[in-house]
Short mmCIF file of N, CA and C and ligand atoms in Angstrom, two decimals:
data_model
loop_
_atom_site.label_atom_id
_atom_site.label_comp_id
_atom_site.label_asym_id
_atom_site.label_seq_id
_atom_site.Cartn_x
_atom_site.Cartn_y
_atom_site.Cartn_z
N MET R 95 -96.95 -48.36 -134.15
CA MET R 95 -97.20 -48.07 -135.54
C MET R 95 -98.01 -46.79 -135.70
N ALA R 96 -98.90 -46.54 -134.75
CA ALA R 96 -99.71 -45.31 -134.82
C ALA R 96 -98.79 -44.09 -134.76
N LEU R 97 -97.80 -44.17 -133.86
CA LEU R 97 -96.84 -43.06 -133.73
C LEU R 97 -96.09 -42.86 -135.05
N ALA R 98 -95.67 -43.96 -135.66
CA ALA R 98 -94.94 -43.88 -136.93
C ALA R 98 -95.81 -43.26 -138.01
N GLU R 99 -97.06 -43.72 -138.07
CA GLU R 99 -97.98 -43.18 -139.09
C GLU R 99 -98.21 -41.69 -138.89
N ARG R 100 -98.44 -41.32 -137.62
CA ARG R 100 -98.68 -39.89 -137.33
C ARG R 100 -97.46 -39.04 -137.67
N SER R 101 -96.27 -39.67 -137.68
CA SER R 101 -95.03 -38.95 -137.99
C SER R 101 -94.77 -38.88 -139.50
N GLY R 102 -95.68 -39.48 -140.28
CA GLY R 102 -95.53 -39.41 -141.74
C GLY R 102 -94.72 -40.54 -142.33
N LEU R 103 -94.40 -41.58 -141.53
CA LEU R 103 -93.65 -42.71 -142.05
C LEU R 103 -94.59 -43.67 -142.79
N THR R 104 -94.10 -44.26 -143.86
CA THR R 104 -94.89 -45.26 -144.56
C THR R 104 -94.96 -46.53 -143.72
N VAL R 105 -96.19 -46.98 -143.45
CA VAL R 105 -96.40 -48.17 -142.62
C VAL R 105 -97.21 -49.18 -143.42
N ASP R 106 -96.71 -50.41 -143.49
CA ASP R 106 -97.41 -51.50 -144.16
C ASP R 106 -97.04 -52.78 -143.42
N ARG R 107 -97.78 -53.12 -142.40
CA ARG R 107 -97.45 -54.25 -141.51
C ARG R 107 -96.03 -54.12 -141.00
N GLY R 108 -95.68 -52.91 -140.60
CA GLY R 108 -94.33 -52.58 -140.15
C GLY R 108 -93.93 -51.25 -140.78
N ILE R 109 -92.86 -50.67 -140.26
CA ILE R 109 -92.37 -49.41 -140.83
C ILE R 109 -91.53 -49.76 -142.05
N VAL R 110 -91.95 -49.28 -143.20
CA VAL R 110 -91.26 -49.66 -144.44
C VAL R 110 -89.96 -48.86 -144.57
N VAL R 111 -88.88 -49.60 -144.83
CA VAL R 111 -87.56 -48.97 -145.00
C VAL R 111 -86.93 -49.47 -146.31
N ASN R 112 -85.89 -48.78 -146.74
CA ASN R 112 -85.17 -49.24 -147.93
C ASN R 112 -83.99 -50.13 -147.50
N GLU R 113 -83.13 -50.46 -148.45
CA GLU R 113 -82.03 -51.39 -148.14
C GLU R 113 -81.04 -50.81 -147.13
N PHE R 114 -81.11 -49.49 -146.91
CA PHE R 114 -80.25 -48.85 -145.91
C PHE R 114 -80.98 -48.69 -144.56
N LEU R 115 -82.16 -49.27 -144.49
CA LEU R 115 -83.02 -49.21 -143.29
C LEU R 115 -83.52 -47.79 -143.03
N GLU R 116 -83.56 -46.99 -144.06
CA GLU R 116 -84.05 -45.62 -143.94
C GLU R 116 -85.52 -45.59 -144.38
N THR R 117 -86.32 -44.86 -143.64
CA THR R 117 -87.74 -44.74 -143.98
C THR R 117 -87.93 -43.77 -145.14
N ASN R 118 -89.18 -43.53 -145.48
CA ASN R 118 -89.47 -42.56 -146.54
C ASN R 118 -89.12 -41.14 -146.12
N VAL R 119 -88.92 -40.93 -144.82
CA VAL R 119 -88.52 -39.60 -144.34
C VAL R 119 -86.99 -39.62 -144.18
N PRO R 120 -86.27 -38.87 -145.01
CA PRO R 120 -84.81 -38.91 -144.96
C PRO R 120 -84.27 -38.64 -143.56
N GLY R 121 -83.31 -39.46 -143.14
CA GLY R 121 -82.70 -39.30 -141.82
C GLY R 121 -83.41 -40.04 -140.71
N ILE R 122 -84.56 -40.65 -141.02
CA ILE R 122 -85.29 -41.45 -140.02
C ILE R 122 -85.16 -42.92 -140.40
N PHE R 123 -84.66 -43.73 -139.47
CA PHE R 123 -84.37 -45.14 -139.73
C PHE R 123 -85.26 -46.02 -138.84
N ALA R 124 -85.46 -47.24 -139.26
CA ALA R 124 -86.17 -48.21 -138.42
C ALA R 124 -85.41 -49.54 -138.48
N ALA R 125 -85.45 -50.28 -137.38
CA ALA R 125 -84.75 -51.56 -137.30
C ALA R 125 -85.49 -52.49 -136.35
N GLY R 126 -85.24 -53.78 -136.51
CA GLY R 126 -85.80 -54.75 -135.57
C GLY R 126 -87.23 -55.12 -135.89
N ASP R 127 -87.94 -55.51 -134.85
CA ASP R 127 -89.30 -56.02 -135.01
C ASP R 127 -90.21 -55.06 -135.78
N ALA R 128 -89.92 -53.76 -135.66
CA ALA R 128 -90.82 -52.75 -136.24
C ALA R 128 -90.61 -52.58 -137.74
N ALA R 129 -89.46 -53.02 -138.26
CA ALA R 129 -89.08 -52.63 -139.63
C ALA R 129 -89.47 -53.68 -140.66
N ARG R 130 -89.94 -53.21 -141.80
CA ARG R 130 -90.15 -54.10 -142.95
C ARG R 130 -89.19 -53.66 -144.03
N TRP R 131 -88.25 -54.54 -144.37
CA TRP R 131 -87.16 -54.14 -145.27
C TRP R 131 -87.10 -55.05 -146.49
N PRO R 132 -86.47 -54.59 -147.57
CA PRO R 132 -86.36 -55.42 -148.78
C PRO R 132 -85.26 -56.47 -148.59
N ASP R 133 -85.65 -57.70 -148.37
CA ASP R 133 -84.68 -58.78 -148.12
C ASP R 133 -84.07 -59.21 -149.46
N PRO R 134 -82.78 -58.98 -149.67
CA PRO R 134 -82.19 -59.33 -150.96
C PRO R 134 -82.16 -60.84 -151.23
N HIS R 135 -82.34 -61.64 -150.18
CA HIS R 135 -82.29 -63.09 -150.35
C HIS R 135 -83.59 -63.64 -150.91
N THR R 136 -84.69 -62.90 -150.73
CA THR R 136 -85.98 -63.36 -151.27
C THR R 136 -86.55 -62.37 -152.27
N GLY R 137 -86.04 -61.15 -152.26
CA GLY R 137 -86.58 -60.11 -153.13
C GLY R 137 -87.90 -59.55 -152.61
N GLU R 138 -88.25 -59.88 -151.37
CA GLU R 138 -89.55 -59.45 -150.83
C GLU R 138 -89.37 -58.49 -149.66
N LEU R 139 -90.36 -57.61 -149.50
CA LEU R 139 -90.39 -56.80 -148.28
C LEU R 139 -90.71 -57.73 -147.12
N THR R 140 -89.91 -57.68 -146.08
CA THR R 140 -89.97 -58.69 -145.02
C THR R 140 -89.90 -58.04 -143.65
N ARG R 141 -90.65 -58.59 -142.74
CA ARG R 141 -90.52 -58.17 -141.33
C ARG R 141 -90.40 -59.44 -140.50
N ILE R 142 -89.36 -59.51 -139.67
CA ILE R 142 -89.10 -60.73 -138.90
C ILE R 142 -88.83 -60.36 -137.45
N GLU R 143 -89.40 -61.11 -136.55
CA GLU R 143 -89.20 -60.84 -135.11
C GLU R 143 -88.15 -61.80 -134.56
N HIS R 144 -86.88 -61.49 -134.82
CA HIS R 144 -85.76 -62.30 -134.31
C HIS R 144 -84.76 -61.39 -133.62
N TRP R 145 -84.24 -61.88 -132.50
CA TRP R 145 -83.32 -61.12 -131.67
C TRP R 145 -82.05 -60.70 -132.44
N VAL R 146 -81.36 -61.67 -133.04
CA VAL R 146 -80.09 -61.37 -133.70
C VAL R 146 -80.30 -60.44 -134.89
N LEU R 147 -81.40 -60.65 -135.59
CA LEU R 147 -81.71 -59.77 -136.73
C LEU R 147 -81.89 -58.33 -136.25
N ALA R 148 -82.59 -58.17 -135.13
CA ALA R 148 -82.80 -56.81 -134.58
C ALA R 148 -81.46 -56.18 -134.21
N GLU R 149 -80.58 -56.99 -133.62
CA GLU R 149 -79.25 -56.47 -133.27
C GLU R 149 -78.48 -56.03 -134.51
N ARG R 150 -78.46 -56.91 -135.53
CA ARG R 150 -77.70 -56.60 -136.74
C ARG R 150 -78.30 -55.39 -137.47
N GLN R 151 -79.62 -55.31 -137.50
CA GLN R 151 -80.23 -54.15 -138.15
C GLN R 151 -79.92 -52.88 -137.37
N GLY R 152 -79.92 -52.97 -136.05
CA GLY R 152 -79.59 -51.80 -135.23
C GLY R 152 -78.19 -51.29 -135.53
N GLN R 153 -77.27 -52.23 -135.73
CA GLN R 153 -75.88 -51.84 -136.04
C GLN R 153 -75.81 -51.14 -137.39
N VAL R 154 -76.50 -51.68 -138.39
CA VAL R 154 -76.44 -51.07 -139.73
C VAL R 154 -77.17 -49.73 -139.73
N ALA R 155 -78.31 -49.66 -139.06
CA ALA R 155 -79.05 -48.38 -139.00
C ALA R 155 -78.19 -47.31 -138.33
N ALA R 156 -77.48 -47.70 -137.26
CA ALA R 156 -76.64 -46.73 -136.55
C ALA R 156 -75.52 -46.22 -137.46
N LEU R 157 -74.89 -47.15 -138.21
CA LEU R 157 -73.82 -46.73 -139.13
C LEU R 157 -74.38 -45.76 -140.17
N ASN R 158 -75.56 -46.07 -140.66
CA ASN R 158 -76.14 -45.21 -141.70
C ASN R 158 -76.59 -43.86 -141.14
N MET R 159 -76.98 -43.83 -139.88
CA MET R 159 -77.27 -42.54 -139.25
C MET R 159 -76.02 -41.66 -139.22
N LEU R 160 -74.86 -42.36 -139.15
CA LEU R 160 -73.59 -41.62 -139.09
C LEU R 160 -73.06 -41.29 -140.48
N GLY R 161 -73.86 -41.61 -141.50
CA GLY R 161 -73.48 -41.19 -142.84
C GLY R 161 -72.94 -42.28 -143.74
N ARG R 162 -72.75 -43.50 -143.19
CA ARG R 162 -72.31 -44.60 -144.05
C ARG R 162 -73.51 -45.04 -144.90
N ARG R 163 -73.27 -45.67 -146.02
CA ARG R 163 -74.36 -46.20 -146.83
C ARG R 163 -74.19 -47.72 -146.90
N GLU R 164 -74.50 -48.37 -145.77
CA GLU R 164 -74.36 -49.83 -145.67
C GLU R 164 -75.69 -50.48 -146.00
N ARG R 165 -75.68 -51.39 -146.95
CA ARG R 165 -76.91 -52.15 -147.23
C ARG R 165 -77.11 -53.21 -146.15
N PHE R 166 -78.35 -53.42 -145.75
CA PHE R 166 -78.60 -54.52 -144.82
C PHE R 166 -78.85 -55.77 -145.64
N ASN R 167 -77.91 -56.72 -145.59
CA ASN R 167 -78.07 -57.93 -146.42
C ASN R 167 -77.79 -59.22 -145.63
N ALA R 168 -77.84 -59.12 -144.29
CA ALA R 168 -77.61 -60.33 -143.48
C ALA R 168 -78.73 -61.35 -143.72
N VAL R 169 -78.36 -62.60 -143.61
CA VAL R 169 -79.36 -63.68 -143.70
C VAL R 169 -80.06 -63.78 -142.34
N PRO R 170 -81.39 -63.77 -142.30
CA PRO R 170 -82.08 -63.86 -141.01
C PRO R 170 -81.70 -65.13 -140.24
N PHE R 171 -81.56 -64.97 -138.93
CA PHE R 171 -81.14 -66.09 -138.08
C PHE R 171 -81.85 -65.98 -136.73
N PHE R 172 -82.26 -67.10 -136.19
CA PHE R 172 -82.65 -67.09 -134.78
C PHE R 172 -82.28 -68.41 -134.11
N TRP R 173 -82.19 -68.31 -132.81
CA TRP R 173 -81.95 -69.51 -132.02
C TRP R 173 -83.08 -69.61 -130.98
N SER R 174 -83.26 -70.80 -130.50
CA SER R 174 -84.20 -70.97 -129.40
C SER R 174 -83.77 -72.20 -128.61
N GLN R 175 -84.11 -72.22 -127.35
CA GLN R 175 -83.76 -73.37 -126.51
C GLN R 175 -84.97 -73.76 -125.68
N HIS R 176 -85.31 -75.03 -125.78
CA HIS R 176 -86.46 -75.55 -125.03
C HIS R 176 -85.94 -76.68 -124.16
N PHE R 177 -85.75 -76.39 -122.89
CA PHE R 177 -85.09 -77.32 -121.99
C PHE R 177 -83.74 -77.71 -122.60
N ASP R 178 -83.49 -78.99 -122.90
CA ASP R 178 -82.17 -79.35 -123.43
C ASP R 178 -82.15 -79.45 -124.96
N VAL R 179 -83.19 -78.94 -125.61
CA VAL R 179 -83.23 -78.98 -127.07
C VAL R 179 -82.86 -77.60 -127.62
N THR R 180 -81.77 -77.55 -128.40
CA THR R 180 -81.38 -76.27 -129.00
C THR R 180 -81.78 -76.27 -130.47
N ILE R 181 -82.39 -75.17 -130.88
CA ILE R 181 -82.82 -75.03 -132.27
C ILE R 181 -82.17 -73.78 -132.85
N ARG R 182 -81.65 -73.92 -134.05
CA ARG R 182 -81.11 -72.77 -134.79
C ARG R 182 -81.85 -72.75 -136.13
N TYR R 183 -82.11 -71.56 -136.63
CA TYR R 183 -82.83 -71.44 -137.91
C TYR R 183 -82.21 -70.29 -138.67
N VAL R 184 -81.82 -70.56 -139.90
CA VAL R 184 -81.22 -69.50 -140.71
C VAL R 184 -81.90 -69.48 -142.07
N GLY R 185 -82.12 -68.26 -142.57
CA GLY R 185 -82.80 -68.10 -143.85
C GLY R 185 -84.25 -67.72 -143.67
N ARG R 186 -85.03 -67.99 -144.69
CA ARG R 186 -86.43 -67.58 -144.65
C ARG R 186 -87.22 -68.53 -145.54
N ALA R 187 -88.18 -69.23 -145.01
CA ALA R 187 -88.97 -70.17 -145.82
C ALA R 187 -90.42 -70.09 -145.40
N GLU R 188 -91.14 -69.15 -146.02
CA GLU R 188 -92.59 -69.11 -145.75
C GLU R 188 -93.28 -70.23 -146.49
N LYS R 189 -92.71 -70.58 -147.68
CA LYS R 189 -93.26 -71.67 -148.48
C LYS R 189 -92.10 -72.54 -148.93
N TRP R 190 -92.39 -73.80 -149.21
CA TRP R 190 -91.33 -74.69 -149.68
C TRP R 190 -91.97 -75.81 -150.48
N ASP R 191 -91.12 -76.46 -151.32
CA ASP R 191 -91.57 -77.62 -152.09
C ASP R 191 -91.23 -78.90 -151.34
N VAL R 192 -90.03 -78.91 -150.74
CA VAL R 192 -89.51 -80.13 -150.10
C VAL R 192 -88.85 -79.76 -148.79
N ILE R 193 -88.99 -80.62 -147.80
CA ILE R 193 -88.22 -80.50 -146.57
C ILE R 193 -87.34 -81.75 -146.47
N GLU R 194 -86.03 -81.53 -146.42
CA GLU R 194 -85.10 -82.66 -146.33
C GLU R 194 -84.53 -82.73 -144.92
N VAL R 195 -84.65 -83.90 -144.30
CA VAL R 195 -84.10 -84.08 -142.95
C VAL R 195 -82.84 -84.92 -143.06
N VAL R 196 -81.75 -84.38 -142.53
CA VAL R 196 -80.49 -85.12 -142.48
C VAL R 196 -80.17 -85.36 -141.01
N GLY R 197 -79.99 -86.63 -140.63
CA GLY R 197 -79.77 -86.94 -139.22
C GLY R 197 -81.04 -87.45 -138.58
N SER R 198 -81.13 -87.29 -137.27
CA SER R 198 -82.27 -87.86 -136.53
C SER R 198 -82.89 -86.80 -135.62
N LEU R 199 -84.15 -86.46 -135.90
CA LEU R 199 -84.84 -85.52 -135.00
C LEU R 199 -85.08 -86.18 -133.64
N ASP R 200 -85.39 -87.49 -133.65
CA ASP R 200 -85.63 -88.19 -132.39
C ASP R 200 -84.40 -88.14 -131.49
N ALA R 201 -83.21 -88.22 -132.13
CA ALA R 201 -81.95 -88.18 -131.36
C ALA R 201 -81.52 -86.73 -131.09
N ARG R 202 -82.32 -85.76 -131.57
CA ARG R 202 -82.01 -84.33 -131.41
C ARG R 202 -80.66 -83.99 -132.02
N ASP R 203 -80.45 -84.51 -133.21
CA ASP R 203 -79.20 -84.31 -133.92
C ASP R 203 -79.54 -84.32 -135.42
N ALA R 204 -79.98 -83.15 -135.92
CA ALA R 204 -80.46 -83.14 -137.30
C ALA R 204 -80.39 -81.76 -137.93
N SER R 205 -80.30 -81.76 -139.27
CA SER R 205 -80.46 -80.55 -140.06
C SER R 205 -81.71 -80.73 -140.91
N VAL R 206 -82.51 -79.67 -140.99
CA VAL R 206 -83.74 -79.71 -141.78
C VAL R 206 -83.64 -78.63 -142.84
N ARG R 207 -83.61 -79.05 -144.10
CA ARG R 207 -83.41 -78.10 -145.20
C ARG R 207 -84.74 -77.82 -145.90
N PHE R 208 -85.05 -76.54 -146.07
CA PHE R 208 -86.27 -76.14 -146.78
C PHE R 208 -85.85 -75.77 -148.21
N VAL R 209 -86.46 -76.43 -149.18
CA VAL R 209 -86.07 -76.24 -150.58
C VAL R 209 -87.27 -75.76 -151.39
N ARG R 210 -87.02 -74.72 -152.19
CA ARG R 210 -88.07 -74.21 -153.07
C ARG R 210 -87.48 -73.93 -154.44
N ASP R 211 -88.15 -74.39 -155.48
CA ASP R 211 -87.65 -74.22 -156.86
C ASP R 211 -86.21 -74.71 -156.96
N GLY R 212 -85.90 -75.81 -156.29
CA GLY R 212 -84.58 -76.40 -156.37
C GLY R 212 -83.51 -75.67 -155.58
N ARG R 213 -83.93 -74.66 -154.82
CA ARG R 213 -82.94 -73.84 -154.09
C ARG R 213 -83.20 -73.92 -152.59
N MET R 214 -82.13 -74.10 -151.81
CA MET R 214 -82.28 -74.10 -150.35
C MET R 214 -82.58 -72.67 -149.90
N THR R 215 -83.67 -72.48 -149.15
CA THR R 215 -84.03 -71.13 -148.71
C THR R 215 -83.86 -70.97 -147.20
N ALA R 216 -83.84 -72.07 -146.46
CA ALA R 216 -83.67 -71.98 -145.01
C ALA R 216 -83.23 -73.34 -144.47
N VAL R 217 -82.59 -73.29 -143.32
CA VAL R 217 -82.17 -74.52 -142.65
C VAL R 217 -82.45 -74.39 -141.16
N ALA R 218 -83.08 -75.39 -140.60
CA ALA R 218 -83.23 -75.47 -139.14
C ALA R 218 -82.34 -76.60 -138.66
N THR R 219 -81.64 -76.38 -137.56
CA THR R 219 -80.82 -77.45 -137.02
C THR R 219 -81.20 -77.70 -135.56
N VAL R 220 -81.07 -78.94 -135.18
CA VAL R 220 -81.27 -79.34 -133.79
C VAL R 220 -79.99 -79.99 -133.33
N GLY R 221 -79.31 -79.35 -132.37
CA GLY R 221 -78.07 -79.91 -131.85
C GLY R 221 -76.91 -79.87 -132.83
N ARG R 222 -77.01 -79.05 -133.86
CA ARG R 222 -75.94 -78.99 -134.88
C ARG R 222 -75.61 -77.52 -135.18
N ASP R 223 -74.96 -76.86 -134.25
CA ASP R 223 -74.68 -75.43 -134.42
C ASP R 223 -73.76 -75.16 -135.61
N ARG R 224 -72.75 -76.02 -135.78
CA ARG R 224 -71.81 -75.80 -136.89
C ARG R 224 -72.52 -75.90 -138.23
N ALA R 225 -73.41 -76.86 -138.36
CA ALA R 225 -74.15 -77.02 -139.62
C ALA R 225 -74.98 -75.77 -139.91
N CYS R 226 -75.48 -75.14 -138.86
CA CYS R 226 -76.27 -73.91 -139.05
C CYS R 226 -75.37 -72.79 -139.57
N LEU R 227 -74.17 -72.68 -139.00
CA LEU R 227 -73.23 -71.65 -139.47
C LEU R 227 -72.84 -71.90 -140.92
N GLU R 228 -72.63 -73.16 -141.27
CA GLU R 228 -72.28 -73.48 -142.66
C GLU R 228 -73.43 -73.14 -143.59
N ALA R 229 -74.65 -73.38 -143.13
CA ALA R 229 -75.82 -73.05 -143.96
C ALA R 229 -75.93 -71.53 -144.14
N GLU R 230 -75.63 -70.79 -143.08
CA GLU R 230 -75.68 -69.32 -143.17
C GLU R 230 -74.71 -68.83 -144.25
N LEU R 231 -73.50 -69.41 -144.22
CA LEU R 231 -72.50 -69.03 -145.22
C LEU R 231 -72.99 -69.38 -146.62
N ALA R 232 -73.55 -70.57 -146.77
CA ALA R 232 -74.04 -71.00 -148.08
C ALA R 232 -75.14 -70.08 -148.58
N LEU R 233 -76.03 -69.68 -147.68
CA LEU R 233 -77.13 -68.79 -148.08
C LEU R 233 -76.60 -67.42 -148.46
N GLU R 234 -75.60 -66.93 -147.74
CA GLU R 234 -74.99 -65.64 -148.10
C GLU R 234 -74.38 -65.72 -149.48
N GLN R 235 -73.71 -66.82 -149.77
CA GLN R 235 -73.05 -66.97 -151.07
C GLN R 235 -74.07 -67.17 -152.17
N THR R 236 -75.17 -67.83 -151.89
CA THR R 236 -76.23 -68.01 -152.89
C THR R 236 -76.73 -66.66 -153.35
N GLU R 237 -76.95 -65.75 -152.38
CA GLU R 237 -77.47 -64.42 -152.73
C GLU R 237 -76.49 -63.69 -153.62
N SER R 238 -75.19 -63.83 -153.33
CA SER R 238 -74.20 -63.09 -154.10
C SER R 238 -74.03 -63.67 -155.50
N THR R 239 -74.55 -64.90 -155.74
CA THR R 239 -74.47 -65.45 -157.09
C THR R 239 -75.83 -65.46 -157.77
N GLY R 240 -76.75 -64.62 -157.25
CA GLY R 240 -78.04 -64.44 -157.90
C GLY R 240 -78.98 -65.62 -157.75
N GLY R 241 -78.86 -66.33 -156.63
CA GLY R 241 -79.83 -67.39 -156.34
C GLY R 241 -79.46 -68.74 -156.92
N ARG R 242 -78.24 -68.90 -157.49
CA ARG R 242 -77.85 -70.20 -158.05
C ARG R 242 -76.86 -70.90 -157.14
C1 FAD Z 4 -91.74 -64.30 -125.33
C2 FAD Z 4 -90.75 -64.01 -126.43
C3 FAD Z 4 -89.80 -64.97 -126.76
C4 FAD Z 4 -88.88 -64.71 -127.78
N1 FAD Z 4 -87.95 -65.66 -128.08
C5 FAD Z 4 -87.05 -65.45 -129.06
C6 FAD Z 4 -86.07 -66.42 -129.38
O1 FAD Z 4 -86.01 -67.49 -128.79
N2 FAD Z 4 -85.18 -66.12 -130.36
C7 FAD Z 4 -85.22 -64.96 -131.06
O2 FAD Z 4 -84.39 -64.76 -131.96
N3 FAD Z 4 -86.14 -64.02 -130.79
C8 FAD Z 4 -87.06 -64.23 -129.80
N4 FAD Z 4 -88.01 -63.28 -129.52
C9 FAD Z 4 -88.05 -62.07 -130.33
C10 FAD Z 4 -87.04 -61.02 -129.86
O3 FAD Z 4 -87.20 -60.78 -128.48
C11 FAD Z 4 -87.29 -59.73 -130.66
O4 FAD Z 4 -87.15 -60.01 -132.04
C12 FAD Z 4 -86.33 -58.62 -130.27
O5 FAD Z 4 -86.44 -58.31 -128.90
C13 FAD Z 4 -86.65 -57.37 -131.09
O6 FAD Z 4 -85.87 -56.28 -130.66
P1 FAD Z 4 -86.38 -54.80 -130.94
O7 FAD Z 4 -85.32 -53.91 -130.38
O8 FAD Z 4 -86.76 -54.66 -132.36
O9 FAD Z 4 -87.74 -54.66 -130.13
P2 FAD Z 4 -87.98 -54.75 -128.56
O10 FAD Z 4 -87.01 -55.68 -127.92
O11 FAD Z 4 -89.45 -55.05 -128.42
O12 FAD Z 4 -87.67 -53.29 -128.05
C14 FAD Z 4 -88.53 -52.22 -128.31
C15 FAD Z 4 -88.43 -51.26 -127.14
O13 FAD Z 4 -89.17 -50.06 -127.46
C16 FAD Z 4 -89.90 -49.68 -126.33
N5 FAD Z 4 -91.01 -48.84 -126.79
C17 FAD Z 4 -92.14 -49.24 -127.45
N6 FAD Z 4 -92.91 -48.19 -127.73
C18 FAD Z 4 -92.26 -47.09 -127.26
C19 FAD Z 4 -92.55 -45.71 -127.24
N7 FAD Z 4 -93.68 -45.21 -127.80
N8 FAD Z 4 -91.66 -44.88 -126.68
C20 FAD Z 4 -90.51 -45.35 -126.13
N9 FAD Z 4 -90.18 -46.66 -126.12
C21 FAD Z 4 -91.05 -47.51 -126.68
C22 FAD Z 4 -90.33 -50.99 -125.70
O14 FAD Z 4 -90.64 -50.80 -124.32
C23 FAD Z 4 -89.07 -51.83 -125.87
O15 FAD Z 4 -88.15 -51.67 -124.82
C24 FAD Z 4 -88.93 -63.50 -128.50
C25 FAD Z 4 -89.90 -62.54 -128.17
C26 FAD Z 4 -90.81 -62.80 -127.16
C27 FAD Z 4 -91.87 -61.75 -126.82
#
């Protein structure tokens, strides 16, 4: 971050970028753990340390370096594996009103839905990869219909 600041980039708990992952200095882009971008799914400037997100941001930043004007609008996703327990998480839920569990966490076969203001904002799954993909699709579609 010190290097970014010394280079004249706006830094606020990460290198601040716009929806094209471009910094305040035209032609300079940031992606991955270092970048804080406007997440269209929450409307907030967000920085997330997830592997797949870093990959997807790198792809969009690279396209934009080549002159494309691609908005970064992917839904954040990560996976993790702890011995034989697989966890998938899609979306973003720093706060929530309700957590709904469908299935059995004890049996390691469950979906956990985070709901805020009546809207699903994130889903964690254990042993249910397909349910996670379906949730990702639902979250993408929610954003395109303005949060409804
Ligand atoms: C222990 C651990 C476990 C994790 N587990 C998961 C997980 O289960 N699932 C998941 O989704 N994510 C996980 N993550 C997060 C994931 O690894 C990161 O989100 C991802 O690696 C970010 O990619 P990046 O390219 O933004 O940054 P990095 O992978 O950190 O790459 C940055 C690169 O820049 C180099 N660099 C830094 N400063 C300079 C400099 N001044 N000059 C030149 N090079 C420099 C670094 O050496 C590094 O190679 C984990 C991270 C850690 C540390």
